[in-house]
Amino acid sequence: MIDETLDARLSAAARALSAARRIVAFTGAGVSTESGIPDFRSPGGIWSRYQPVMYQDFLQNEDARRYYWAMRRELFPMLAAARPNGAHDALARLERIGRLDCVITQNIDGLHQRAGNREDRVVELHGTNRFAVCLRCHEEYPMAVIHARVEQGEEVPTCKGCGGPIKAATVSFGQPMPEQAMAEAARRAAECDAMLCIGSSLVVYPAADIPALAKQHGALLIIINREPTGLDDWADHVLRGQAGEILPLLVERMALE
Ligand code: NAD
């Protein structure tokens, strides 16, 4: 059950969104918590038991690579078991009815694509865990293949071709952001007429610049999050609660109007 205030806010946001022709969604870890993948801030999750490995340490230090792959070994089954939830499904529906330009995501879990958003309409700012990549020759491997090798005792997997270090195709702390994805995200943010931010604290930069850019270019800004975010004061509509509950209702009401 949603309360009366939220209900009224939802209807107002749906009315405003109905007028938009080019909607861009911007998603963070909060869109996937209802699929069983904790965000960094949830207590007791995998992230509280491991320190992130800095990119420079990964490059320079065998022990850092061993620690990194011990963490990935634990992470992989959780990501592989996760299924899209109502929030992912609602965004796939928005694309099917021709109203969603793209999803710009900070997530590495691939759940937007699994829900049905087209590959070329998902911009991954922090890379993906679906693949691993050799940092020397750039050969790509499905993550399931590397996970199997780690499970068989290869603590620090290396490239079969050139012997270079293999890392998940995600952006680690200290690693440069993918230029092409950032440029595409900035272009689409500047051209959209509504930006829907879902499950992001909007404090992780430079990714959080993207919704701010949309707003500066005159887009309607709608935020769905269960806690206050860094851009609430800028938003036209703030809907506080569970993404998997609120987003389907928003799309439902919008589609009906
Ligand atoms: P974040 O900064 O995007 O914060 C997550 C936000 O989502 C929080 O404000 C939280 O209150 C909110 N939230 C959590 N569950 C929610 C729900 N069901 N409905 C609505 N709001 C909800 O993300 P973070 O946890 O600080 O992670 C930072 C970065 O780490 C991400 O940008 C991503 O690159 C990576 N990460 C990815 C995943 C993933 O791929 N699923 C998971 C964890 C972390």
mmCIF file of C-alpha atoms and ligand atoms in Angstrom, residues 27-34 37-42 47 79 106-110 126 198-204 224-229 241-244, ligand 1:
data_model
loop_
_atom_site.group_PDB
_atom_site.id
_atom_site.type_symbol
_atom_site.label_atom_id
_atom_site.label_comp_id
_atom_site.label_asym_id
_atom_site.label_seq_id
_atom_site.Cartn_x
_atom_site.Cartn_y
_atom_site.Cartn_z
ATOM 1 C CA THR A 27 20.007 4.063 -12.710
ATOM 2 C CA GLY A 28 22.205 3.183 -9.732
ATOM 3 C CA ALA A 29 22.703 0.233 -7.435
ATOM 4 C CA GLY A 30 19.279 0.842 -5.794
ATOM 5 C CA VAL A 31 17.440 -0.372 -8.895
ATOM 6 C CA SER A 32 18.901 -3.847 -8.337
ATOM 7 C CA THR A 33 18.650 -4.311 -4.538
ATOM 8 C CA GLU A 34 15.198 -5.877 -4.964
ATOM 9 C CA ILE A 37 22.221 -7.413 -5.201
ATOM 10 C CA PRO A 38 23.067 -5.154 -2.238
ATOM 11 C CA ASP A 39 24.205 -1.575 -2.797
ATOM 12 C CA PHE A 40 27.409 -0.402 -1.132
ATOM 13 C CA ARG A 41 25.574 1.136 1.773
ATOM 14 C CA SER A 42 23.526 -1.854 2.961
ATOM 15 C CA TRP A 47 30.869 -4.849 0.117
ATOM 16 C CA LEU A 79 25.117 -11.647 -9.890
ATOM 17 C CA GLN A 106 26.094 2.868 -13.107
ATOM 18 C CA ASN A 107 25.366 -0.831 -12.587
ATOM 19 C CA ILE A 108 27.524 -3.663 -13.806
ATOM 20 C CA ASP A 109 24.918 -6.429 -13.424
ATOM 21 C CA GLY A 110 23.397 -6.469 -16.942
ATOM 22 C CA HIS A 126 30.975 1.638 -14.936
ATOM 23 C CA ILE A 198 16.208 5.597 -10.059
ATOM 24 C CA GLY A 199 18.060 4.049 -7.105
ATOM 25 C CA SER A 200 21.094 6.292 -7.079
ATOM 26 C CA SER A 201 22.413 8.400 -4.228
ATOM 27 C CA LEU A 202 23.586 10.844 -6.936
ATOM 28 C CA VAL A 203 26.781 11.491 -5.028
ATOM 29 C CA VAL A 204 29.139 9.277 -7.105
ATOM 30 C CA ILE A 224 12.903 7.789 -7.343
ATOM 31 C CA ASN A 225 14.956 6.709 -4.316
ATOM 32 C CA ARG A 226 14.327 5.409 -0.838
ATOM 33 C CA GLU A 227 16.625 8.021 0.763
ATOM 34 C CA PRO A 228 17.364 11.682 0.035
ATOM 35 C CA THR A 229 19.816 12.159 -2.853
ATOM 36 C CA GLY A 241 10.263 4.556 -1.727
ATOM 37 C CA GLN A 242 11.091 1.198 -3.306
ATOM 38 C CA ALA A 243 11.922 1.435 -7.010
ATOM 39 C CA GLY A 244 10.325 -1.947 -7.789
HETATM 40 P P1 NAD B 1 24.434 4.555 -5.311
HETATM 41 O O1 NAD B 1 25.329 5.644 -4.911
HETATM 42 O O2 NAD B 1 23.831 4.602 -6.637
HETATM 43 O O3 NAD B 1 23.335 4.419 -4.100
HETATM 44 C C1 NAD B 1 22.247 3.546 -4.101
HETATM 45 C C2 NAD B 1 20.994 4.330 -3.668
HETATM 46 O O4 NAD B 1 19.867 3.508 -3.917
HETATM 47 C C3 NAD B 1 20.984 4.680 -2.178
HETATM 48 O O5 NAD B 1 20.674 6.050 -2.021
HETATM 49 C C4 NAD B 1 19.838 3.804 -1.605
HETATM 50 O O6 NAD B 1 19.099 4.472 -0.600
HETATM 51 C C5 NAD B 1 18.976 3.598 -2.812
HETATM 52 N N1 NAD B 1 18.224 2.349 -2.831
HETATM 53 C C6 NAD B 1 18.637 1.113 -2.451
HETATM 54 N N2 NAD B 1 17.680 0.203 -2.709
HETATM 55 C C7 NAD B 1 16.627 0.878 -3.237
HETATM 56 C C8 NAD B 1 15.355 0.487 -3.719
HETATM 57 N N3 NAD B 1 14.950 -0.793 -3.697
HETATM 58 N N4 NAD B 1 14.519 1.428 -4.213
HETATM 59 C C9 NAD B 1 14.913 2.744 -4.239
HETATM 60 N N5 NAD B 1 16.115 3.177 -3.804
HETATM 61 C C10 NAD B 1 16.967 2.247 -3.321
HETATM 62 O O7 NAD B 1 25.077 3.190 -5.337
HETATM 63 P P2 NAD B 1 26.192 2.610 -4.378
HETATM 64 O O8 NAD B 1 25.548 1.517 -3.648
HETATM 65 O O9 NAD B 1 26.890 3.687 -3.640
HETATM 66 O O10 NAD B 1 27.166 2.075 -5.510
HETATM 67 C C11 NAD B 1 28.049 2.915 -6.164
HETATM 68 C C12 NAD B 1 28.541 2.220 -7.403
HETATM 69 O O11 NAD B 1 28.890 0.852 -7.143
HETATM 70 C C13 NAD B 1 27.500 2.121 -8.456
HETATM 71 O O12 NAD B 1 27.434 3.296 -9.144
HETATM 72 C C14 NAD B 1 27.956 0.882 -9.240
HETATM 73 O O13 NAD B 1 28.967 1.219 -10.146
HETATM 74 C C15 NAD B 1 28.531 -0.021 -8.211
HETATM 75 N N6 NAD B 1 27.566 -1.037 -7.767
HETATM 76 C C16 NAD B 1 26.848 -1.711 -8.694
HETATM 77 C C17 NAD B 1 25.904 -2.641 -8.307
HETATM 78 C C18 NAD B 1 25.112 -3.356 -9.378
HETATM 79 O O14 NAD B 1 25.573 -3.461 -10.507
HETATM 80 N N7 NAD B 1 23.915 -3.858 -9.052
HETATM 81 C C19 NAD B 1 25.712 -2.903 -6.945
HETATM 82 C C20 NAD B 1 26.486 -2.198 -6.002
HETATM 83 C C21 NAD B 1 27.423 -1.258 -6.414
#
